[in-house]
Amino acid sequence: MRNVVIVGSGPAGYTAAIYTARADLKPLVIASSVEAGGELMKTTEVENFPGFPQGIMGPELMTQLQEQAERFGAEVVYDDVVAMDLTGPVKTITLSGGETIEARSVILATGSAYRMLGLPREDELLGHGLSACATCDGFFFRDKDIAVVGGGDSAMEEATFLTRFARSVTVIHRRDSLRASKIMQERAFSNDKIHFIWNADVVELLGDTAIDGVVLRDTTTGETRTLHLDGLFIAIGNIPRTELVSGQVDLTAQGFIAVDGRSSRTNVSGVFAAGDVIDPTYRQAITAAGSGCVAALDAEHYLATIETAAPAASATK
């Protein structure tokens, strides 16, 4: 019987592991066999995580977080969770090989995925002129001509933010009007650096080793044309990874795991959530790490209220 099982191995999961391990709760981190380390494993240089004045590569940051958690006694298993039963005082997690793990508490740090366009070479060009996070990467596009795909609040916020760095920002939207709130539209329309291409879909990414343009298709005529640019930001939303817990824990209207106020507590006793899976707004490594700390402290307090935790058994492998 485990005291704490952490599902997910991004900044939230590993921060939760650091805190629960230091509390001698001997946490088990179930890292994906394919996506261990989360979205930062696909990122190049990270310059806005505190403590690294010269920046740090995303994969290196995740390696250091994992090593820090393991130093205090956290155990990491590279496997995939295929089912969870979170009801009752004992939670059951089933791994891909059929092994089951029992736990008194579970921290869900499964993250979210940026909604992408589904075009060829997206994975290859991500971090090489293609981005889904203006706050993360905007600095690298100083005095560049870039574009943002999307028409909602997120897209307008990204476009407005990027004008701090870019020479010009072109918003590409597949309709002839924006879905964004009126105030966000007004900010974008009043910014001289922001231009709009209406009724257009991005159908091809151009560039050998980095983005240098896109092919656009007119959604009304079907005609195509090339737009040359130095970078492309995709801002069409993100998808929280909740498929394993949907129907067991409450979700928000946007599909994220619902928590109680500023805590990490879900509606299920002994189940906590942290990171991007609860956050439709900020989606930063540092905010995810902070919520991982909250989840660890909440889990520790929860365990203190139930019977004295038994010594943790070794993980099923």
Tab-separated table of C-alpha atoms in Angstrom:
chain	number	residue	atom	x	y	z
A	1	MET	CA	0.000	0.000	0.000
A	2	ARG	CA	1.414	3.338	-1.080
A	3	ASN	CA	0.906	6.528	0.868
A	4	VAL	CA	1.020	8.729	-2.234
A	5	VAL	CA	0.934	7.910	-5.924
A	6	ILE	CA	1.615	10.790	-8.306
A	7	VAL	CA	0.323	10.319	-11.835
A	8	GLY	CA	2.341	12.544	-14.140
A	9	SER	CA	5.961	13.646	-14.326
A	10	GLY	CA	5.980	17.293	-15.364
A	11	PRO	CA	6.929	20.203	-13.096
A	12	ALA	CA	3.792	19.669	-10.983
A	13	GLY	CA	4.346	15.950	-10.558
A	14	TYR	CA	8.030	16.164	-9.683
A	15	THR	CA	7.524	19.105	-7.320
A	16	ALA	CA	4.816	17.120	-5.543
A	17	ALA	CA	7.269	14.229	-5.400
A	18	ILE	CA	9.997	16.406	-3.871
A	19	TYR	CA	7.711	17.651	-1.110
A	20	THR	CA	6.061	14.324	-0.307
A	21	ALA	CA	9.424	12.548	-0.357
A	22	ARG	CA	10.887	15.083	2.069
A	23	ALA	CA	7.880	14.389	4.300
A	24	ASP	CA	8.962	10.718	4.294
A	25	LEU	CA	5.813	9.606	2.492
A	26	LYS	CA	7.836	7.602	-0.058
A	27	PRO	CA	5.859	8.695	-3.117
A	28	LEU	CA	5.641	6.733	-6.318
A	29	VAL	CA	5.706	8.794	-9.518
A	30	ILE	CA	4.155	7.080	-12.517
A	31	ALA	CA	5.828	8.723	-15.480
A	32	SER	CA	4.545	7.925	-18.925
A	33	SER	CA	6.534	5.433	-20.954
A	34	VAL	CA	6.298	7.855	-23.897
A	35	GLU	CA	5.821	11.361	-22.501
A	36	ALA	CA	7.827	11.281	-19.280
A	37	GLY	CA	8.783	14.783	-18.228
A	38	GLY	CA	5.770	16.428	-19.832
A	39	GLU	CA	5.665	19.250	-22.350
A	40	LEU	CA	9.040	20.705	-21.315
A	41	MET	CA	10.722	17.686	-22.872
A	42	LYS	CA	9.699	19.208	-26.233
A	43	THR	CA	11.006	22.662	-25.345
A	44	THR	CA	14.429	24.053	-26.150
A	45	GLU	CA	15.730	26.855	-23.928
A	46	VAL	CA	13.727	27.839	-20.833
A	47	GLU	CA	14.655	31.338	-19.676
A	48	ASN	CA	11.824	32.164	-17.264
A	49	PHE	CA	12.166	29.429	-14.635
A	50	PRO	CA	13.604	31.048	-11.479
A	51	GLY	CA	17.103	30.076	-10.459
A	52	PHE	CA	18.614	29.708	-13.929
A	53	PRO	CA	19.912	33.158	-14.948
A	54	GLN	CA	21.505	31.782	-18.102
A	55	GLY	CA	18.468	29.685	-18.985
A	56	ILE	CA	18.227	25.927	-19.118
A	57	MET	CA	17.110	23.422	-21.717
A	58	GLY	CA	13.668	21.965	-21.046
A	59	PRO	CA	14.798	18.307	-20.880
A	60	GLU	CA	17.680	19.234	-18.570
A	61	LEU	CA	15.319	21.057	-16.215
A	62	MET	CA	13.065	18.004	-16.021
A	63	THR	CA	16.046	15.721	-15.409
A	64	GLN	CA	17.167	17.900	-12.519
A	65	LEU	CA	13.669	17.958	-11.005
A	66	GLN	CA	13.522	14.164	-11.221
A	67	GLU	CA	16.967	13.756	-9.670
A	68	GLN	CA	15.977	16.078	-6.831
A	69	ALA	CA	12.826	14.049	-6.140
A	70	GLU	CA	14.755	10.766	-6.240
A	71	ARG	CA	17.412	12.162	-3.929
A	72	PHE	CA	14.767	12.414	-1.199
A	73	GLY	CA	13.402	8.939	-1.835
A	74	ALA	CA	10.766	9.289	-4.530
A	75	GLU	CA	10.466	6.289	-6.833
A	76	VAL	CA	9.810	6.749	-10.541
A	77	VAL	CA	8.204	4.111	-12.749
A	78	TYR	CA	8.155	4.579	-16.531
A	79	ASP	CA	4.788	3.099	-17.378
A	80	ASP	CA	1.328	4.160	-18.471
A	81	VAL	CA	-1.775	4.258	-16.337
A	82	VAL	CA	-4.683	2.634	-18.166
A	83	ALA	CA	-7.320	2.754	-15.424
A	84	MET	CA	-7.948	4.243	-11.997
A	85	ASP	CA	-10.534	3.548	-9.327
A	86	LEU	CA	-10.497	6.554	-7.030
A	87	THR	CA	-13.534	5.656	-4.952
A	88	GLY	CA	-13.205	4.538	-1.361
A	89	PRO	CA	-10.309	4.996	1.049
A	90	VAL	CA	-7.988	2.819	-1.051
A	91	LYS	CA	-7.315	4.016	-4.598
A	92	THR	CA	-6.363	1.508	-7.300
A	93	ILE	CA	-4.151	2.379	-10.269
A	94	THR	CA	-3.791	-0.116	-13.108
A	95	LEU	CA	-0.708	-0.024	-15.329
A	96	SER	CA	-0.410	-1.021	-18.967
A	97	GLY	CA	0.830	-4.535	-18.171
A	98	GLY	CA	-2.110	-5.235	-15.880
A	99	GLU	CA	-0.232	-4.561	-12.620
A	100	THR	CA	-2.209	-2.738	-9.942
A	101	ILE	CA	-0.993	-0.329	-7.286
A	102	GLU	CA	-2.986	0.614	-4.201
A	103	ALA	CA	-2.640	4.013	-2.557
A	104	ARG	CA	-4.124	6.007	0.277
A	105	SER	CA	-3.902	9.211	-1.752
A	106	VAL	CA	-3.403	10.158	-5.381
A	107	ILE	CA	-2.081	13.356	-6.921
A	108	LEU	CA	-3.227	13.858	-10.505
A	109	ALA	CA	-0.605	15.816	-12.438
A	110	THR	CA	-1.428	14.558	-15.912
A	111	GLY	CA	-1.058	17.966	-17.547
A	112	SER	CA	-2.611	19.164	-20.764
A	113	ALA	CA	-1.633	19.157	-24.395
A	114	TYR	CA	-1.596	22.193	-26.626
A	115	ARG	CA	-4.229	21.835	-29.312
A	116	MET	CA	-2.246	21.731	-32.530
A	117	LEU	CA	-3.259	22.075	-36.163
A	118	GLY	CA	-2.556	18.455	-37.027
A	119	LEU	CA	-0.176	19.285	-39.857
A	120	PRO	CA	2.863	17.259	-40.940
A	121	ARG	CA	6.173	18.245	-39.305
A	122	GLU	CA	4.581	20.000	-36.321
A	123	ASP	CA	6.582	17.906	-33.851
A	124	GLU	CA	9.748	18.430	-35.867
A	125	LEU	CA	9.393	22.224	-36.015
A	126	LEU	CA	8.077	22.767	-32.491
A	127	GLY	CA	10.692	24.911	-30.785
A	128	HIS	CA	12.186	25.853	-34.152
A	129	GLY	CA	10.013	28.786	-35.111
A	130	LEU	CA	6.803	26.972	-34.188
A	131	SER	CA	5.402	27.545	-30.700
A	132	ALA	CA	2.211	27.221	-28.691
A	133	CYS	CA	3.283	29.522	-25.846
A	134	ALA	CA	3.944	33.217	-26.375
A	135	THR	CA	5.000	33.776	-22.764
A	136	CYS	CA	7.556	30.988	-23.084
A	137	ASP	CA	9.027	31.874	-26.459
A	138	GLY	CA	8.097	35.441	-27.375
A	139	PHE	CA	11.493	36.820	-26.365
A	140	PHE	CA	13.195	34.806	-29.124
A	141	PHE	CA	11.260	36.668	-31.833
A	142	ARG	CA	12.473	40.190	-31.197
A	143	ASP	CA	12.157	42.308	-34.387
A	144	LYS	CA	10.735	39.338	-36.310
A	145	ASP	CA	7.619	38.975	-38.439
A	146	ILE	CA	5.424	36.346	-36.873
A	147	ALA	CA	1.855	35.052	-36.984
A	148	VAL	CA	-0.693	33.753	-34.496
A	149	VAL	CA	-3.341	31.203	-35.457
A	150	GLY	CA	-6.648	31.543	-33.623
A	151	GLY	CA	-9.573	33.832	-32.980
A	152	GLY	CA	-10.394	33.509	-29.288
A	153	ASP	CA	-9.263	35.333	-26.170
A	154	SER	CA	-6.087	33.246	-25.949
A	155	ALA	CA	-5.081	34.152	-29.483
A	156	MET	CA	-5.698	37.872	-28.937
A	157	GLU	CA	-3.808	37.791	-25.657
A	158	GLU	CA	-0.889	35.999	-27.312
A	159	ALA	CA	-0.862	38.379	-30.272
A	160	THR	CA	-0.937	41.455	-28.031
A	161	PHE	CA	1.818	40.083	-25.815
A	162	LEU	CA	4.010	39.259	-28.814
A	163	THR	CA	3.938	42.864	-30.038
A	164	ARG	CA	6.354	43.627	-27.207
A	165	PHE	CA	9.015	41.766	-29.162
A	166	ALA	CA	8.005	41.252	-32.793
A	167	ARG	CA	8.193	43.719	-35.628
A	168	SER	CA	4.768	42.603	-36.805
A	169	VAL	CA	2.135	40.071	-35.720
A	170	THR	CA	-0.360	38.663	-38.191
A	171	VAL	CA	-3.455	36.956	-36.795
A	172	ILE	CA	-4.686	34.143	-39.034
A	173	HIS	CA	-8.320	33.188	-38.443
A	174	ARG	CA	-10.463	30.741	-40.344
A	175	ARG	CA	-13.580	32.900	-40.038
A	176	ASP	CA	-14.431	36.524	-40.878
A	177	SER	CA	-14.909	37.581	-37.256
A	178	LEU	CA	-13.236	36.844	-33.941
A	179	ARG	CA	-14.612	34.729	-31.107
A	180	ALA	CA	-12.657	36.730	-28.542
A	181	SER	CA	-14.348	38.958	-25.988
A	182	LYS	CA	-15.026	42.538	-27.037
A	183	ILE	CA	-12.296	44.018	-24.858
A	184	MET	CA	-9.684	41.589	-26.210
A	185	GLN	CA	-10.748	42.379	-29.780
A	186	GLU	CA	-10.474	46.103	-29.160
A	187	ARG	CA	-6.965	45.752	-27.782
A	188	ALA	CA	-5.883	43.781	-30.827
A	189	PHE	CA	-7.597	46.026	-33.371
A	190	SER	CA	-6.088	49.156	-31.814
A	191	ASN	CA	-2.526	47.802	-31.904
A	192	ASP	CA	-0.667	49.054	-34.981
A	193	LYS	CA	1.619	46.019	-35.005
A	194	ILE	CA	-1.239	43.528	-35.336
A	195	HIS	CA	-2.697	42.680	-38.751
A	196	PHE	CA	-5.396	40.190	-39.686
A	197	ILE	CA	-5.868	37.576	-42.375
A	198	TRP	CA	-9.481	36.433	-42.423
A	199	ASN	CA	-11.067	33.258	-43.761
A	200	ALA	CA	-7.768	31.385	-43.900
A	201	ASP	CA	-6.487	28.014	-42.731
A	202	VAL	CA	-2.823	27.097	-42.358
A	203	VAL	CA	-2.436	23.966	-44.475
A	204	GLU	CA	1.358	23.583	-44.691
A	205	LEU	CA	4.428	24.558	-42.682
A	206	LEU	CA	7.427	25.742	-44.674
A	207	GLY	CA	11.122	25.655	-43.774
A	208	ASP	CA	13.896	23.070	-43.711
A	209	THR	CA	15.142	23.283	-40.135
A	210	ALA	CA	12.971	26.153	-38.878
A	211	ILE	CA	9.741	27.867	-39.858
A	212	ASP	CA	10.155	30.405	-42.647
A	213	GLY	CA	6.599	30.525	-43.936
A	214	VAL	CA	3.216	28.844	-44.219
A	215	VAL	CA	0.769	27.975	-46.959
A	216	LEU	CA	-2.689	29.451	-46.409
A	217	ARG	CA	-5.936	28.233	-47.929
A	218	ASP	CA	-8.863	30.597	-48.317
A	219	THR	CA	-11.840	28.982	-46.561
A	220	THR	CA	-14.313	30.564	-48.988
A	221	THR	CA	-12.581	30.141	-52.366
A	222	GLY	CA	-10.173	27.295	-51.679
A	223	GLU	CA	-7.293	29.245	-53.206
A	224	THR	CA	-3.855	28.928	-51.611
A	225	ARG	CA	-1.028	31.372	-51.118
A	226	THR	CA	2.276	31.549	-49.279
A	227	LEU	CA	2.909	33.793	-46.292
A	228	HIS	CA	6.565	34.315	-45.398
A	229	LEU	CA	7.280	34.742	-41.693
A	230	ASP	CA	9.862	34.055	-39.005
A	231	GLY	CA	7.660	32.295	-36.517
A	232	LEU	CA	4.205	30.813	-35.990
A	233	PHE	CA	2.286	30.636	-32.724
A	234	ILE	CA	-0.686	28.306	-32.431
A	235	ALA	CA	-3.320	29.584	-29.995
A	236	ILE	CA	-6.384	27.420	-30.478
A	237	GLY	CA	-6.653	26.118	-26.927
A	238	ASN	CA	-5.316	23.171	-25.001
A	239	ILE	CA	-6.694	19.781	-24.029
A	240	PRO	CA	-6.499	18.688	-20.365
A	241	ARG	CA	-5.586	15.033	-19.956
A	242	THR	CA	-8.580	13.891	-17.906
A	243	GLU	CA	-9.770	10.855	-19.841
A	244	LEU	CA	-8.811	8.437	-17.043
A	245	VAL	CA	-10.690	10.322	-14.318
A	246	SER	CA	-13.678	11.743	-16.168
A	247	GLY	CA	-16.775	10.535	-14.336
A	248	GLN	CA	-14.852	10.060	-11.093
A	249	VAL	CA	-13.755	13.591	-10.246
A	250	ASP	CA	-15.661	16.755	-11.050
A	251	LEU	CA	-14.527	18.730	-14.084
A	252	THR	CA	-15.014	22.399	-14.871
A	253	ALA	CA	-17.087	23.615	-17.799
A	254	GLN	CA	-13.828	23.826	-19.757
A	255	GLY	CA	-12.986	20.206	-19.001
A	256	PHE	CA	-10.249	20.771	-16.404
A	257	ILE	CA	-10.223	19.034	-13.033
A	258	ALA	CA	-12.150	21.135	-10.531
A	259	VAL	CA	-10.437	21.891	-7.223
A	260	ASP	CA	-11.610	23.618	-4.073
A	261	GLY	CA	-10.523	27.251	-4.199
A	262	ARG	CA	-6.768	27.699	-4.060
A	263	SER	CA	-6.289	24.168	-2.764
A	264	SER	CA	-5.629	21.035	-4.804
A	265	ARG	CA	-8.539	19.105	-3.301
A	266	THR	CA	-10.940	17.488	-5.745
A	267	ASN	CA	-14.445	16.374	-4.837
A	268	VAL	CA	-13.081	12.885	-4.063
A	269	SER	CA	-11.518	12.411	-0.637
A	270	GLY	CA	-7.811	11.638	-0.887
A	271	VAL	CA	-7.536	12.740	-4.514
A	272	PHE	CA	-5.665	15.929	-5.383
A	273	ALA	CA	-4.796	17.622	-8.672
A	274	ALA	CA	-2.061	19.998	-9.766
A	275	GLY	CA	-0.485	21.609	-12.784
A	276	ASP	CA	-1.929	22.253	-16.210
A	277	VAL	CA	-4.729	19.727	-15.718
A	278	ILE	CA	-6.381	22.280	-13.383
A	279	ASP	CA	-5.143	25.455	-15.102
A	280	PRO	CA	-6.727	26.806	-18.308
A	281	THR	CA	-5.156	30.243	-17.849
A	282	TYR	CA	-1.465	30.415	-16.939
A	283	ARG	CA	0.050	27.098	-18.058
A	284	GLN	CA	3.616	27.921	-17.004
A	285	ALA	CA	6.220	25.572	-15.603
A	286	ILE	CA	6.598	27.694	-12.474
A	287	THR	CA	2.852	27.865	-11.760
A	288	ALA	CA	2.613	24.114	-12.302
A	289	ALA	CA	5.463	23.566	-9.876
A	290	GLY	CA	3.773	25.801	-7.320
A	291	SER	CA	0.527	23.862	-7.543
A	292	GLY	CA	2.500	20.629	-7.195
A	293	CYS	CA	3.758	21.960	-3.863
A	294	VAL	CA	0.166	22.740	-2.833
A	295	ALA	CA	-0.955	19.222	-3.758
A	296	ALA	CA	1.862	17.645	-1.774
A	297	LEU	CA	1.015	19.658	1.334
A	298	ASP	CA	-2.680	18.903	0.946
A	299	ALA	CA	-1.941	15.190	0.598
A	300	GLU	CA	0.335	15.274	3.628
A	301	HIS	CA	-2.369	16.952	5.714
A	302	TYR	CA	-4.964	14.478	4.456
A	303	LEU	CA	-2.830	11.480	5.405
A	304	ALA	CA	-2.321	12.958	8.849
A	305	THR	CA	-6.080	12.896	9.375
A	306	ILE	CA	-6.502	9.212	8.629
A	307	GLU	CA	-4.922	6.262	10.365
A	308	THR	CA	-1.154	6.220	10.640
A	309	ALA	CA	0.274	5.396	7.233
A	310	ALA	CA	1.838	1.965	6.987
A	311	PRO	CA	5.357	1.555	5.521
A	312	ALA	CA	5.161	1.837	1.745
A	313	ALA	CA	5.785	-1.299	-0.310
A	314	SER	CA	7.986	-1.245	-3.374
A	315	ALA	CA	6.263	-0.388	-6.618
A	316	THR	CA	4.936	-2.974	-9.009
A	317	LYS	CA	7.138	-3.018	-12.061
